[in-house]
Tab-separated table of C-alpha atoms and ligand atoms in Angstrom:
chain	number	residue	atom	x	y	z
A	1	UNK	CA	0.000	0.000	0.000
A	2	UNK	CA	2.742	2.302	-0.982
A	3	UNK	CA	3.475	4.826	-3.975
A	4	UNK	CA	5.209	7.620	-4.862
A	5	UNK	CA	3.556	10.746	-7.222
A	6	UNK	CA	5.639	13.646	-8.495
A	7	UNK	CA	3.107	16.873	-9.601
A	8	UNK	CA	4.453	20.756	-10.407
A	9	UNK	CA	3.156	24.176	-9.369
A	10	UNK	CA	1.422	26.348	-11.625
A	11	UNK	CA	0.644	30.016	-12.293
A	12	UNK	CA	-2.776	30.845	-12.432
A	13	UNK	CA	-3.231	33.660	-15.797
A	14	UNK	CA	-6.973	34.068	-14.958
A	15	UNK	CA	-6.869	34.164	-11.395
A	16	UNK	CA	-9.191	32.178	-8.622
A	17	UNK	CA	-10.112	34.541	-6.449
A	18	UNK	CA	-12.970	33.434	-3.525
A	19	UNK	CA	-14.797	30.751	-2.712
A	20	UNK	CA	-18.810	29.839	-2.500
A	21	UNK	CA	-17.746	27.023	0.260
A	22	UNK	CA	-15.001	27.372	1.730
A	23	UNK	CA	-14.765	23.762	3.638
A	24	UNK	CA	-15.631	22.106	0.175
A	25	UNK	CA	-12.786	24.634	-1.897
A	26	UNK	CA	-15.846	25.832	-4.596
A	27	UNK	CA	-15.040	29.023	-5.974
A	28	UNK	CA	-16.711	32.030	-7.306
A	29	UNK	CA	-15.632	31.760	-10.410
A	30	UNK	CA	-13.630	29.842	-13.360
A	31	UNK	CA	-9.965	30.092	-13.535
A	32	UNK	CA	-6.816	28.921	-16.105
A	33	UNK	CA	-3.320	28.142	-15.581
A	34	UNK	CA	0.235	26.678	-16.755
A	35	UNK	CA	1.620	24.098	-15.302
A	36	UNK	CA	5.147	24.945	-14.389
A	37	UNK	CA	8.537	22.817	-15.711
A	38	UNK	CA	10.911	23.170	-12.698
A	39	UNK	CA	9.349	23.621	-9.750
A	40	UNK	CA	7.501	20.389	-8.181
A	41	UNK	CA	6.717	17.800	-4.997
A	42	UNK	CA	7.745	14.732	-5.153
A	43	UNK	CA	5.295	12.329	-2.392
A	44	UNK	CA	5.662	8.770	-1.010
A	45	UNK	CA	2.744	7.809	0.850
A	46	UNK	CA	2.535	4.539	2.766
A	47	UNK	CA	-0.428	2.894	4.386
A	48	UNK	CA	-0.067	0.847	7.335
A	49	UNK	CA	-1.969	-1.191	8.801
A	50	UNK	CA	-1.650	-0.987	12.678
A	51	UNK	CA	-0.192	2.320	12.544
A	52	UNK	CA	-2.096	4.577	15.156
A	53	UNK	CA	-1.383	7.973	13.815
A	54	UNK	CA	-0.686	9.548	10.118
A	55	UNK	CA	3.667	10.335	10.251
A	56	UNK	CA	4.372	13.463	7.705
A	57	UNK	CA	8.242	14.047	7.235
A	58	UNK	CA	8.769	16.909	5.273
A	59	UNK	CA	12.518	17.479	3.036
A	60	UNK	CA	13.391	14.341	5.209
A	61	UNK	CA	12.173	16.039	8.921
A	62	UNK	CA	9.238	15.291	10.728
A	63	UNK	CA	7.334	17.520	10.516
A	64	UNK	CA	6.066	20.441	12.864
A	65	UNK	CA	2.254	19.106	14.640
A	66	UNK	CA	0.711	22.378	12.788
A	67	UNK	CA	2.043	20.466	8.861
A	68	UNK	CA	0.940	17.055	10.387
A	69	UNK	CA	-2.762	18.053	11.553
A	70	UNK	CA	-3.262	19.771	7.646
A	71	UNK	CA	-2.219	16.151	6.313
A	72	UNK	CA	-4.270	14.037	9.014
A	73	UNK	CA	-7.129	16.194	8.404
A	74	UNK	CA	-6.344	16.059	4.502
A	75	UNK	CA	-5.960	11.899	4.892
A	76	UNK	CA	-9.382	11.842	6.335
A	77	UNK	CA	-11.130	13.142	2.730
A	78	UNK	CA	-8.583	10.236	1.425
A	79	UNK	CA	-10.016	7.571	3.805
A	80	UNK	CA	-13.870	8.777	4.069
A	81	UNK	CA	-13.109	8.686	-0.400
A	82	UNK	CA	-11.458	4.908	0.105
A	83	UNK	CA	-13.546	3.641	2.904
A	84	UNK	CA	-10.632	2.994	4.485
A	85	UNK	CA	-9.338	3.569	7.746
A	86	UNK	CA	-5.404	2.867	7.441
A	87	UNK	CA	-2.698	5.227	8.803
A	88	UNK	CA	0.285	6.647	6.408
A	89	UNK	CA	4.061	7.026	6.487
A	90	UNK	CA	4.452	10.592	4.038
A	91	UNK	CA	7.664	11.703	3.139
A	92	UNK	CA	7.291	14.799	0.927
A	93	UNK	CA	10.070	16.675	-0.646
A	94	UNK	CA	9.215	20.079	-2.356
A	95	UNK	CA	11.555	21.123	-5.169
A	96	UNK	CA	10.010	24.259	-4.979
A	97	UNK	CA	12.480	26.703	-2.930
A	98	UNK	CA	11.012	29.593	-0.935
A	99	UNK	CA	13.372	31.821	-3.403
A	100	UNK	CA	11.271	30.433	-6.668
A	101	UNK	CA	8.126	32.631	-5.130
A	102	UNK	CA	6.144	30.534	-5.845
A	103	UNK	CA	3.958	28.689	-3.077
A	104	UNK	CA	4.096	24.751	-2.831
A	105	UNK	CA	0.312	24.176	-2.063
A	106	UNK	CA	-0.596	23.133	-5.644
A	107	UNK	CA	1.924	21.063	-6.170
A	108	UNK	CA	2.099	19.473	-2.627
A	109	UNK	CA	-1.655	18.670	-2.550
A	110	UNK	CA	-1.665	17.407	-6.444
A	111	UNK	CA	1.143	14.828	-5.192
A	112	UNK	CA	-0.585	13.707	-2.072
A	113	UNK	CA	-3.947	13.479	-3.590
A	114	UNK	CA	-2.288	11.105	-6.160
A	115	UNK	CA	0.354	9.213	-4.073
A	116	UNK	CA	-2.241	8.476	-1.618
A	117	UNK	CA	-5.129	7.409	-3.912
A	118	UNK	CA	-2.790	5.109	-6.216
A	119	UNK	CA	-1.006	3.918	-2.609
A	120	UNK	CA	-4.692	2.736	-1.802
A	121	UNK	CA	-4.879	0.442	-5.336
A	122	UNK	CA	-7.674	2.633	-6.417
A	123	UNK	CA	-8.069	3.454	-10.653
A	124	UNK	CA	-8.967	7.545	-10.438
A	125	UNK	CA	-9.608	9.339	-13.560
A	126	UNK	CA	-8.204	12.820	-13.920
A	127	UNK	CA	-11.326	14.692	-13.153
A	128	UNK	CA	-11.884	12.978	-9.571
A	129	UNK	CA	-8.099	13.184	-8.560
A	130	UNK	CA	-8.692	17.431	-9.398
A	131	UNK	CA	-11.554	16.855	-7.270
A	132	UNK	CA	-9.678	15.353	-4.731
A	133	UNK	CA	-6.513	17.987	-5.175
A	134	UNK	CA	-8.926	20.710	-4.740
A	135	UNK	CA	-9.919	19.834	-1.064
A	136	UNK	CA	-6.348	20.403	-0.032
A	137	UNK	CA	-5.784	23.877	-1.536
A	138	UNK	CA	-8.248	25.158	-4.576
A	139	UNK	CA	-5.258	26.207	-7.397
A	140	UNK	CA	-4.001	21.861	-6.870
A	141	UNK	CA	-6.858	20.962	-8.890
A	142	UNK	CA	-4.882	22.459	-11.825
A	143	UNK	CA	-1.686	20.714	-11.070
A	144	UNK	CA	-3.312	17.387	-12.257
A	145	UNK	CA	-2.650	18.173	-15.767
A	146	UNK	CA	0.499	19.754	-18.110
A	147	UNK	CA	0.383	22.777	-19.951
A	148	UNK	CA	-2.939	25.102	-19.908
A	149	UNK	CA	-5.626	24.112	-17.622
A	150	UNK	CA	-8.610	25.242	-16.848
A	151	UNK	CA	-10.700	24.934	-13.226
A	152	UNK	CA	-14.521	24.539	-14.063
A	153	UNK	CA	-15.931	26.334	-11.414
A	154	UNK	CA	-18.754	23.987	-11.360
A	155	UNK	CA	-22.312	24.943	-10.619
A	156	UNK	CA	-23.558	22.395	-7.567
A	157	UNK	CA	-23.388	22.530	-4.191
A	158	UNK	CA	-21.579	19.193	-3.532
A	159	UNK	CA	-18.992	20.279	-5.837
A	160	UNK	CA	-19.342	16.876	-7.674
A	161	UNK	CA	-18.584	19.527	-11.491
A	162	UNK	CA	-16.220	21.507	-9.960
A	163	UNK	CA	-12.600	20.610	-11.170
A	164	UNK	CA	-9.602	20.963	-13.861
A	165	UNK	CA	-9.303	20.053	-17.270
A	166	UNK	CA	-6.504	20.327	-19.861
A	167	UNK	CA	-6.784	22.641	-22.237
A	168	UNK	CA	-3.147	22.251	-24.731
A	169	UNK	CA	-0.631	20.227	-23.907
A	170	UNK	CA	2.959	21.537	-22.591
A	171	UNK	CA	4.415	20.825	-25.661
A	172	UNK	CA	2.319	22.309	-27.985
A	173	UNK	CA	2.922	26.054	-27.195
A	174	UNK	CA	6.254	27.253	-25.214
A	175	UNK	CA	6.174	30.627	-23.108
A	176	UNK	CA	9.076	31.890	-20.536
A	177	UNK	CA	7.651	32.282	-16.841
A	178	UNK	CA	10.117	34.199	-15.171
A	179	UNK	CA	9.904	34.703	-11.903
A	180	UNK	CA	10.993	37.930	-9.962
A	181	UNK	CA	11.577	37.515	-5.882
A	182	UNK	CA	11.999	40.915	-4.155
A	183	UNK	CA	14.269	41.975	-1.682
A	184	UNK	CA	11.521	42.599	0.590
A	185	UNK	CA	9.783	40.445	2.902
A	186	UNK	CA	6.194	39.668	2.465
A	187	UNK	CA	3.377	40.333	5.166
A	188	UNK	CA	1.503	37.744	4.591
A	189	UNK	CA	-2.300	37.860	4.380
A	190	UNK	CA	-2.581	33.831	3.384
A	191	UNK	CA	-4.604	33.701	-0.162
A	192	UNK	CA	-7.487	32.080	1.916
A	193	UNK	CA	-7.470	35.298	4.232
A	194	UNK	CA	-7.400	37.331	1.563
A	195	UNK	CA	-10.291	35.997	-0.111
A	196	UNK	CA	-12.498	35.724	2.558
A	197	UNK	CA	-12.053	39.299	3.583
A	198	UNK	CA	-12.598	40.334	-0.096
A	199	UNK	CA	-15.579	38.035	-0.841
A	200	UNK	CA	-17.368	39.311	2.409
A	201	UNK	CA	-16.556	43.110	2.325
A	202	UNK	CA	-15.281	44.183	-1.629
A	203	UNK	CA	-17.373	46.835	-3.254
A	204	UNK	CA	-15.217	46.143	-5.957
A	205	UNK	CA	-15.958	41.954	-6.010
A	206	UNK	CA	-18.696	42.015	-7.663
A	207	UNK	CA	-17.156	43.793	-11.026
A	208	UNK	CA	-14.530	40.789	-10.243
A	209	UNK	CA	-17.116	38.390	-11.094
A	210	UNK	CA	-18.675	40.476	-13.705
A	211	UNK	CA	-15.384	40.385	-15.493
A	212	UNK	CA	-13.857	36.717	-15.304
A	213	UNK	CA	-16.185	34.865	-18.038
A	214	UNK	CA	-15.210	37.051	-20.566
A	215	UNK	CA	-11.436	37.121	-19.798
A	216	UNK	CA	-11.322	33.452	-19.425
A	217	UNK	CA	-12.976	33.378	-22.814
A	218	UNK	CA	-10.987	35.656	-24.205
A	219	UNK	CA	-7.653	33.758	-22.722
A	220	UNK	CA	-8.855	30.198	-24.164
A	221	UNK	CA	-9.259	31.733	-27.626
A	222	UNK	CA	-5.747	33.420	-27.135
A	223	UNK	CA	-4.173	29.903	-26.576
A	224	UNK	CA	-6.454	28.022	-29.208
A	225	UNK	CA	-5.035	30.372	-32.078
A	226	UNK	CA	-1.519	31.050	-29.944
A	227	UNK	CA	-1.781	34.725	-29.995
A	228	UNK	CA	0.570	35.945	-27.179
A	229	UNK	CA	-0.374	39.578	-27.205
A	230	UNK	CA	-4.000	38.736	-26.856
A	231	UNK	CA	-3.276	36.157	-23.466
A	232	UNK	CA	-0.645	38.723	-22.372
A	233	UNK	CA	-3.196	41.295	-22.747
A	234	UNK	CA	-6.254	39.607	-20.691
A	235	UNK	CA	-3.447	38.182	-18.011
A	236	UNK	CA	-2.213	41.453	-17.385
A	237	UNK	CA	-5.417	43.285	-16.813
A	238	UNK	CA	-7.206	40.111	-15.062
A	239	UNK	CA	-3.978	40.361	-12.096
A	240	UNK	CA	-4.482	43.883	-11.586
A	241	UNK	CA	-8.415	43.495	-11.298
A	242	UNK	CA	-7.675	40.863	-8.991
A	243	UNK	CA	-5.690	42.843	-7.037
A	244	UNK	CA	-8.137	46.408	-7.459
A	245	UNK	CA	-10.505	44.062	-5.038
A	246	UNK	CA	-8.170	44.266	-1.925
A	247	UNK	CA	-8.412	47.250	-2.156
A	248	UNK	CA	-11.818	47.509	-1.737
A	249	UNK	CA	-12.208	45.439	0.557
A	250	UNK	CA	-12.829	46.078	5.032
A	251	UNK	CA	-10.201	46.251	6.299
A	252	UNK	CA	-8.655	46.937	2.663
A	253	UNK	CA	-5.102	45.683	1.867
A	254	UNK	CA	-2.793	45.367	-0.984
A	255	UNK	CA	0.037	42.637	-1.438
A	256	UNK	CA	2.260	45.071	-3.673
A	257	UNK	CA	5.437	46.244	-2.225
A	258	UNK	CA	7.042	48.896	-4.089
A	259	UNK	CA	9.571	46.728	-5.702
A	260	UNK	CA	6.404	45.299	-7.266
A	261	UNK	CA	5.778	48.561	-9.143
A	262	UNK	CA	9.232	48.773	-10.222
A	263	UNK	CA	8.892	45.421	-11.920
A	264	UNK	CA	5.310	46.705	-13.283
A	265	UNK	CA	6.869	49.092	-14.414
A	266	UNK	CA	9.989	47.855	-16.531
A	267	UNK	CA	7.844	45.145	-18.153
A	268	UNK	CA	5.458	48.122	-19.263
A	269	UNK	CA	9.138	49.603	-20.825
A	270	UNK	CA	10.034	46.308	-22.145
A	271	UNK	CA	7.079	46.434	-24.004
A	272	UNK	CA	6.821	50.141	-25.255
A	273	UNK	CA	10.705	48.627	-26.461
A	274	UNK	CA	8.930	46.085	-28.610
A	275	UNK	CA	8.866	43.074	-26.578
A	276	UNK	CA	6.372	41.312	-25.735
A	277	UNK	CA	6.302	40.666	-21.954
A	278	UNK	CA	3.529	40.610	-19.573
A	279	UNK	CA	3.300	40.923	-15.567
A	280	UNK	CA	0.963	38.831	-13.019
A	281	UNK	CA	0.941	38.571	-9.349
A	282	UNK	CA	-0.729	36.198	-6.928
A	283	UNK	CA	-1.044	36.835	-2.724
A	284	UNK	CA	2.309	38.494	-2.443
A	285	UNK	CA	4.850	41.249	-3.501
A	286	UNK	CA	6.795	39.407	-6.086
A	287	UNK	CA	5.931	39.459	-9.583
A	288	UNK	CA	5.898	36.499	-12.494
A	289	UNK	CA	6.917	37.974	-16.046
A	290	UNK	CA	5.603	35.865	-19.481
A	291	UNK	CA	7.277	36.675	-22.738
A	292	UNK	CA	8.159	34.581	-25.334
A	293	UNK	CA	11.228	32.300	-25.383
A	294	UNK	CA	13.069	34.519	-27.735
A	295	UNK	CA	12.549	37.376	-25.836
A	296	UNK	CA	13.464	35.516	-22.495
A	297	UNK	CA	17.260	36.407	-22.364
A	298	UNK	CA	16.484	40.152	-23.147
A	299	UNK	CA	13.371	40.089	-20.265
A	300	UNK	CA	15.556	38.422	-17.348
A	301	UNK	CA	18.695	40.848	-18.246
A	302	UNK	CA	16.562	43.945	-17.682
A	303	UNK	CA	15.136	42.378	-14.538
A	304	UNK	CA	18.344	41.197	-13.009
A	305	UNK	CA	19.965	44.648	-12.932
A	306	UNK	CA	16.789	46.296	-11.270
A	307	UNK	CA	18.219	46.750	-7.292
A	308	UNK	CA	14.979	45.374	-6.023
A	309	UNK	CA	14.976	42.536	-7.846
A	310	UNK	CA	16.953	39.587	-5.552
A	311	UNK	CA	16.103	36.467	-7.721
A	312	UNK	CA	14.835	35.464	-11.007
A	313	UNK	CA	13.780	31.861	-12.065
A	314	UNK	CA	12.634	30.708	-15.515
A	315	UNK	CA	10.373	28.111	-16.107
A	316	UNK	CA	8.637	27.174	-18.825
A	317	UNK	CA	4.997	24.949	-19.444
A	318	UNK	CA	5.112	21.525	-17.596
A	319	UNK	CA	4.102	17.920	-16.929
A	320	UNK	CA	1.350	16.968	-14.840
A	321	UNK	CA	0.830	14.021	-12.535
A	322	UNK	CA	3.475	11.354	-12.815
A	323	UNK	CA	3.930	8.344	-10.753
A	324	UNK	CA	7.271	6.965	-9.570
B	401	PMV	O1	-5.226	27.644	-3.857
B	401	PMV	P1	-4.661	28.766	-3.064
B	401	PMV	O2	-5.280	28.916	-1.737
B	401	PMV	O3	-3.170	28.708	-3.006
B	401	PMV	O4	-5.051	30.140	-3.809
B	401	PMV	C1	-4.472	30.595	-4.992
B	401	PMV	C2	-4.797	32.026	-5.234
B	401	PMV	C3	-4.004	32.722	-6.318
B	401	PMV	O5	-2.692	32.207	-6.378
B	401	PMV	C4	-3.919	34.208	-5.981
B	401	PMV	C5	-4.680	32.600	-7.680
B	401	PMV	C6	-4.629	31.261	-8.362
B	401	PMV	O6	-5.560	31.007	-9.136
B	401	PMV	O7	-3.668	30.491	-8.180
């Protein structure tokens, strides 16, 4: 009762922002993503019988009792799914360094969801292993699949049509996803915080949700004909409505530092320069740049010299799921 899944963060370029049940992870709307190359979990989960307690090591330590009460309670959607009542040996190792900025969630619960289901000898399809993803963190539904994926909001309350589905494969169109880390370090209002406050008390959230069908649209068509300037267009403007919520919200807030407008800014240069470059930004200061892989040298030189700028990673479109 033992196996070992492998699953890679992504970057959400129509973002989900707020949920309509938060203890199922149903959002308020549709969202899209890439699955990322370099960055990923790889986890080992073991089921054994006899074994009193769930045992979460974490880059090879035990983990702290906040990490292992997240897993037991996540392992309790695995056994209530399994009908099962078996304890697990987890060893999860995150290739996805704090300095990437870019949060291990998605690809942590994508790897347990798997490990643990295919640990358990049980045949999942895609769709209920999103399903299952999603209950750990809602953006892990996407890390299922390669490439573009969307996250079908779904329409019913047991969330039984609310999950991820490819949309082009990895190979078939290659971008640059650079990522920028900041000198600065983040105060962090946790994406789940963030949402909840904005969901309950934005004047701006409804125009949120006014605007996401049509820029999800619009981004699908974008990758179906592979017109960058179109995607890079709606995934621009669909971060910074995003963001234009916070700040409506009670008690408002904003996750921009001001090394994030300097990077705003130089991508808007880069581009007024000819290149084709694009900015988006999830719960937190740093900034991920998309530009073609031509243009990707040019993009992470201007980035690299900018004094606010401490790190830059490139990835490009990715695997999903995998089993070891
Ligand atoms: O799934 P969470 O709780 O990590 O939330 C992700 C929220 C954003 O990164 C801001 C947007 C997204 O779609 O990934």
């Amino acid at each position: 009762m033992k196996a070992t899944a492998k699953a890679h963060t992504n970057i959400a370029l129509i973002k989900y922002w707020g949920k309509r049940n938060e203890q199922l992870f149903l959002p308020t709307n549709s969202s899209l993503s890439i699955t990322l190359d370099r960055f990923y979990t790889t986890t080992t989960v073991e089921f054994v019988e006899g074994e009193q307690k769930d045992v979460f090591y974490l880059n090879g330590e035990l983990a702290n009792e906040n990490e292992q009460m997240k897993i037991t309670n996540y392992l309790n959607l695995i056994r209530d799914f399994a009908r099962v009542n078996y304890h697990a040996i987890i060893h999860s190792n995150n290739e996805v360094p704090t300095s990437a900025g870019f949060a291990s969630s998605a690809s942590g619960y994508a790897a347990l969801a798997a490990a643990s289901v295919k640990a358990l000898g049980i045949e999942t399809d895609g769709k209920t292993l999103s399903q299952l993803a999603r209950r750990g963190s809602g953006s892990a539904c996407r890390s299922i699949y390669g490439g573009f994926v969307e996250w079908q909001m779904g329409e019913k309350e047991d969330g039984s049509d609310s999950y991820a589905v490819p949309i082009l494969n990895e190979k078939d169109w290659d971008l640059s996803i650079i990522s920028v880390m900041l000198e600065t370090k983040p105060k962090k209002i946790l994406s789940r915080e963030g949402m909840k406050r904005t969901v309950e008390t934005s004047v701006f959230y409804d125009g949120w949700l006014r605007t996401v069908p049509n820029d999800l649209a619009m981004a699908k068509e974008a990758i179906a004909k592979r017109d960058f300037e179109q995607l890079g267009t709606i995934l621009e403007s669909n971060a910074l409505k995003m963001h234009a919520t916070t700040l409506g919200a009670n008690p408002p807030f904003l996750y921009w530092h001001s090394g994030t407008l300097v990077v705003m800014e130089a991508v808007q240069e880069l581009r007024e320069e000819g290149i084709l470059a694009f900015f988006t930004i999830d719960a937190g200061p740093n900034v991920k740049v998309i530009t073609l892989p031509q243009d990707e040298k040019k993009v992470v030189s201007r980035l690299s010299q900018l004094p606010e700028v401490q790190h830059v990673s490139i990835c490009h479109p990715g695997p999903g799921v995998t089993y070891l």
